[in-house]
Short mmCIF file of C-alpha atoms in Angstrom, two decimals:
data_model
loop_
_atom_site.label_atom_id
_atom_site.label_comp_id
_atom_site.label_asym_id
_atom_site.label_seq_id
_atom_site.Cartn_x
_atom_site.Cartn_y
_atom_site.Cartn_z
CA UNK H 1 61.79 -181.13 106.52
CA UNK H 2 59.12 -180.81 103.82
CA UNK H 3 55.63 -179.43 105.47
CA UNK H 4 52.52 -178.74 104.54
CA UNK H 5 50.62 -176.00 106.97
CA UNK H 6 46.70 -175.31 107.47
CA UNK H 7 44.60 -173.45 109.58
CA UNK H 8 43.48 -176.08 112.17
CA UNK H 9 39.63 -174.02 112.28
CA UNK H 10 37.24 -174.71 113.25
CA UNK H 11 35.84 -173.19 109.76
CA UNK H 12 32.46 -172.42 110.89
CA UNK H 13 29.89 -172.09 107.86
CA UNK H 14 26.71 -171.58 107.71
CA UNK H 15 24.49 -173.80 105.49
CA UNK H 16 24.28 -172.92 101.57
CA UNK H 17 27.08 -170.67 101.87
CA UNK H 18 31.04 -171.09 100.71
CA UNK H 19 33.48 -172.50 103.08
CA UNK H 20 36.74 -171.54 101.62
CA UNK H 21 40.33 -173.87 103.00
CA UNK H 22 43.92 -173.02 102.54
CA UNK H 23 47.17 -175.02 102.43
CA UNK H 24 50.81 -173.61 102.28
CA UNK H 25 53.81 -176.58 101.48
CA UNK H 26 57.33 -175.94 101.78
CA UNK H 27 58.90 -178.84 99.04
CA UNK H 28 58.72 -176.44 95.86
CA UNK H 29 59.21 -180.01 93.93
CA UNK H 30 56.07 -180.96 94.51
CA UNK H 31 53.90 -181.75 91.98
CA UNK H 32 50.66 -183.68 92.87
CA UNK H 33 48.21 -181.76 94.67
CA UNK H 34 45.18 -183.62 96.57
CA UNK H 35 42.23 -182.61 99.27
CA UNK H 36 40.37 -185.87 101.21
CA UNK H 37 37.92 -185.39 103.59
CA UNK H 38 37.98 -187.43 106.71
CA UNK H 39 35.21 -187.81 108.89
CA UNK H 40 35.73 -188.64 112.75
CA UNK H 41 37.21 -191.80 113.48
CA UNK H 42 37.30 -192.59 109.66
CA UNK H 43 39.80 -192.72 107.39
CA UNK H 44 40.64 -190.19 104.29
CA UNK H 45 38.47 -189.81 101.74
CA UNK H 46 39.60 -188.41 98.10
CA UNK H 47 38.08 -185.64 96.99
CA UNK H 48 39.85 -183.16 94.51
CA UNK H 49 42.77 -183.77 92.88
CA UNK H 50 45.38 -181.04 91.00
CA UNK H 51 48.28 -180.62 89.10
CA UNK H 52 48.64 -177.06 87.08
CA UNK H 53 48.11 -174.01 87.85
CA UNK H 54 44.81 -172.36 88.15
CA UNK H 55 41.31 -174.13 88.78
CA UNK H 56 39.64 -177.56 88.90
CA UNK H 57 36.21 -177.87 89.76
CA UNK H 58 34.20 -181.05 90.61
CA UNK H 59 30.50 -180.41 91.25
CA UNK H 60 30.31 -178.24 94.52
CA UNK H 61 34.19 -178.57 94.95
CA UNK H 62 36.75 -175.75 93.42
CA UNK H 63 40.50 -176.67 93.92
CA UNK H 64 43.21 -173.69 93.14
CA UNK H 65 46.62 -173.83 92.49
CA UNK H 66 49.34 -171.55 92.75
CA UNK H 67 53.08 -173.04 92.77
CA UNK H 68 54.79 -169.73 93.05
CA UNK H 69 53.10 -168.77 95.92
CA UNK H 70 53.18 -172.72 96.76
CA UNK H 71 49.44 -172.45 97.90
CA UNK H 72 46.43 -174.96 97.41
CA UNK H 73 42.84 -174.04 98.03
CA UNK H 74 39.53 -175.78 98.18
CA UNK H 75 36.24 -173.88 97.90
CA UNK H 76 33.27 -175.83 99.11
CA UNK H 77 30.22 -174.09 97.69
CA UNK H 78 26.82 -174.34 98.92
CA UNK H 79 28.18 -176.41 102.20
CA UNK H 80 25.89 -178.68 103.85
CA UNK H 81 25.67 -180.39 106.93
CA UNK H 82 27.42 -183.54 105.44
CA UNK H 83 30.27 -181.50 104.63
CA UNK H 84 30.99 -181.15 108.12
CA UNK H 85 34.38 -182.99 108.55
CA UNK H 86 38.16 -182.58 108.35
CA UNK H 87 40.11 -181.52 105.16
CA UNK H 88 43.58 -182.74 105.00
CA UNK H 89 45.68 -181.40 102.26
CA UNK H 90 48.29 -183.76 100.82
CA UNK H 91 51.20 -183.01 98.29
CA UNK H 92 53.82 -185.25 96.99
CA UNK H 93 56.32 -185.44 94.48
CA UNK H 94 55.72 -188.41 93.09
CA UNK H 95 55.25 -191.56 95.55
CA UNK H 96 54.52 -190.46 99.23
CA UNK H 97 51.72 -188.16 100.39
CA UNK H 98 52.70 -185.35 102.61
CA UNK H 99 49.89 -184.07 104.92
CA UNK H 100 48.67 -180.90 106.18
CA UNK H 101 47.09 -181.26 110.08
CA UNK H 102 43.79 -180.77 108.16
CA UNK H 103 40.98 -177.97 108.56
CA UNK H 104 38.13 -178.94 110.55
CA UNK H 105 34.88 -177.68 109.55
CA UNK H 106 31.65 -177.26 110.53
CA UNK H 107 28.28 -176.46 108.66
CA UNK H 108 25.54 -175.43 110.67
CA UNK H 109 22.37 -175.73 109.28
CA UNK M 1 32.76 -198.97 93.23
CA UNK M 2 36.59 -200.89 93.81
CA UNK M 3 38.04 -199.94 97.03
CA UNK M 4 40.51 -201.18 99.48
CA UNK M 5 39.64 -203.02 102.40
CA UNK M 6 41.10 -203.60 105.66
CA UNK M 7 41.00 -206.58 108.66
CA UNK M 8 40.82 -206.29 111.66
CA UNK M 9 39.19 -203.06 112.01
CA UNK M 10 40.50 -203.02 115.65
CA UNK M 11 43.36 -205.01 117.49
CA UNK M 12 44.24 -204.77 120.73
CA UNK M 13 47.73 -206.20 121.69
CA UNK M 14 50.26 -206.36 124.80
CA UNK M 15 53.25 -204.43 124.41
CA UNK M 16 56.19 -207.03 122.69
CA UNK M 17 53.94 -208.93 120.96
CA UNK M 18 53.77 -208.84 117.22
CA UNK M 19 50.73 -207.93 114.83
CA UNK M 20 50.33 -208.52 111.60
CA UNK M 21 47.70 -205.85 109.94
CA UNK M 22 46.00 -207.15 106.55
CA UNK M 23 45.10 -205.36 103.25
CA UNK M 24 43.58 -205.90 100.45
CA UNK M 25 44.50 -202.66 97.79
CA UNK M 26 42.50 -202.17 95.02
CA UNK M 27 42.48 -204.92 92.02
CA UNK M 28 44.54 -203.10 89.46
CA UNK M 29 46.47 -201.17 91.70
CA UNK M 30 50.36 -201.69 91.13
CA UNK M 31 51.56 -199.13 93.76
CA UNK M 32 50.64 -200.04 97.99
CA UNK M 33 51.34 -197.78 100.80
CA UNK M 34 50.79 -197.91 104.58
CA UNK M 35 50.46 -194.55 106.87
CA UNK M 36 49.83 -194.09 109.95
CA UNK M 37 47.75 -191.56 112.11
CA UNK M 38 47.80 -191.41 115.53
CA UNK M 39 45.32 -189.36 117.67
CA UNK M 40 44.97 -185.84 117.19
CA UNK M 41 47.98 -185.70 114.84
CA UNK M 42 48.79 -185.73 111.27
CA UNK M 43 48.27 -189.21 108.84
CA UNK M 44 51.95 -190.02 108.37
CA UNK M 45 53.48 -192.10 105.69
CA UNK M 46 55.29 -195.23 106.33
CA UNK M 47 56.49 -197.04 103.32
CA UNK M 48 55.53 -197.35 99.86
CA UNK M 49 55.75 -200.97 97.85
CA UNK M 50 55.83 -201.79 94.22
CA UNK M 51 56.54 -204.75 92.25
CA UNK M 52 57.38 -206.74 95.38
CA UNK M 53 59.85 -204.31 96.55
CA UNK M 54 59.63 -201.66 99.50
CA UNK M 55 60.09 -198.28 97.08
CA UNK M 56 60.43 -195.86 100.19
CA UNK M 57 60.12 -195.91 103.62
CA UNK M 58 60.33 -192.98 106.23
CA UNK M 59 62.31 -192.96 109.59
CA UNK M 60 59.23 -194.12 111.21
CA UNK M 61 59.49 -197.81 109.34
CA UNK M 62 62.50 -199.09 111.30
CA UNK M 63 63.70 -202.70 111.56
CA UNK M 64 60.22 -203.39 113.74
CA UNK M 65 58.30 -203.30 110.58
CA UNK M 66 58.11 -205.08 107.47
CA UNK M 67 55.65 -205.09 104.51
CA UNK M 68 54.92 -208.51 102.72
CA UNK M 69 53.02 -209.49 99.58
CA UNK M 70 52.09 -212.58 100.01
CA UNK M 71 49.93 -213.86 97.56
CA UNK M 72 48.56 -212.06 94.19
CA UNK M 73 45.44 -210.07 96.79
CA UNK M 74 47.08 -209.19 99.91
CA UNK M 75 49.24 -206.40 101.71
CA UNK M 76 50.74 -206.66 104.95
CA UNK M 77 52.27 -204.85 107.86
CA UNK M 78 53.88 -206.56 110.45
CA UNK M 79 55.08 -205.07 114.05
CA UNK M 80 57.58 -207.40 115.25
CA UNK M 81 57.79 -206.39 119.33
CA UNK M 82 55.01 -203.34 119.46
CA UNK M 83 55.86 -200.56 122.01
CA UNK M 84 53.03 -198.24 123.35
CA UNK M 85 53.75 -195.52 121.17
CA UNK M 86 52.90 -198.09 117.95
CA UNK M 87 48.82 -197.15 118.98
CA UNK M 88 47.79 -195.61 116.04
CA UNK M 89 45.32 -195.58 113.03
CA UNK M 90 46.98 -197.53 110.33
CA UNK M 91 45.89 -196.95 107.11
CA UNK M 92 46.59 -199.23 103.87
CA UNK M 93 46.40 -196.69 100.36
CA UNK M 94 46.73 -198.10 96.84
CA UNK M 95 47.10 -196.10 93.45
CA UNK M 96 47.60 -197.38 89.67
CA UNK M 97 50.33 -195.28 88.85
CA UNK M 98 53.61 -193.09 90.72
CA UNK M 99 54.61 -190.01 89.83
CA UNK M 100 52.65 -187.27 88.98
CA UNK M 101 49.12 -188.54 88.81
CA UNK M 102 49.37 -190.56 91.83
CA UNK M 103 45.84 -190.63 93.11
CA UNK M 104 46.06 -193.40 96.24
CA UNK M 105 43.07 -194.49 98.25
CA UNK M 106 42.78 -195.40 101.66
CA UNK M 107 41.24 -198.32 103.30
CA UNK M 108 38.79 -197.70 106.36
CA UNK M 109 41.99 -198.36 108.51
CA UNK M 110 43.10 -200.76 111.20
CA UNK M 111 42.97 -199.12 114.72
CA UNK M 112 46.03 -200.73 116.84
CA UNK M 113 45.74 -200.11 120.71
CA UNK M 114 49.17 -201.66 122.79
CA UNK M 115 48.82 -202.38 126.30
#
């Protein structure tokens, strides 16, 4: 069975500072690496995509990589209220997403 | 900004009746997928489609379910004889390619409540 594990939170930030979000998978053939964001009763929103080693960032958003230690992070710098939400982490290996239970944060302002 | 779209945003059905849940994937998106969530738990995937052609489908996606393209716009799921436990989030994705840079997007979601 091919998981992918995350700290349910809640990841409890306060405003301007880093909220930081791990993800452990199991499949070590993965090779597609995304974060989405889903707000409450919403559906998942794409956010950070990655596929080597090392780091990605996208305005506020850092991804990390590490398929040795077959890890996945997302640093959210400067967090704001709006980023209040769950992270799901999804990996595949080439045509179906795998998810993570997803990290629930929350910013306080 | 293209995005997929989904209708009806809520259906509420009696248990053995069959639903038929509509998508509309992205316009130059080869690759459709439906997943499910249902509360509290993880989004689960059901089956992937390409080129008219289910490409995978998990254990969830048994003979009560079938995906259709049925014109050159739209995506569907159909429950033949829904059970209780089919009340879920359903969520319609779309990405341009497979394989390694397989980037799909999700569609605001159809929720499904059985009686």
């Amino acid at each position: 069975q091919k998981e992918v594990e995350q700290n349910s939170g809640p990841l409890s930030v306060p405003e301007g500072a880093i909220a930081s979000l791990n993800c452990t998978y199991s499949d070590r053939g993965s090779q597609s690496f995304f974060w989405y964001r889903q707000y409450s009763g919403k559906s998942p929103e794409l956010i950070m995509s990655i596929y080597s080693n090392g780091d990605k960032e996208d305005g506020r958003f850092t991804a990390q990589l590490n398929k040795a230690s077959q890890y996945v992070s997302l640093l959210i710098r400067d967090s704001q209220p709006s980023d209040s939400a769950t992270y799901l982490c999804a990996v595949t290996a080439g045509n179906k997403l795998t998810f993570g239970g997803g990290t629930r944060v929350l910013v306080k302002p | 900004e293209p995005e997929v779209t989904q209708t009806p945003s809520h259906q509420v059905t009696q248990m053995g009746q069959e639903v038929i849940l509509r998508c509309v994937p992205i316009s130059n998106h080869l690759y459709f997928y439906w997943y499910r969530q249902i509360l509290g738990q993880k989004v689960e995937f059901l089956v992937s489609f390409y080129n008219n052609e289910i490409s995978e489908k998990s254990e969830i996606f048994d003979d009560q379910f079938s995906v259709e393209r049925p014109d050159g716009s739209n995506f569907t799921l159909k429950i033949r004889s829904t059970k209780l436990e089919d009340s879920a989030m359903y969520f319609c994705a779309s990405s341009r390619t497979s394989g390694i840079y397989n980037e799909q997007f999700f569609g605001p979601g159809t929720r499904l409540t059985v009686l």
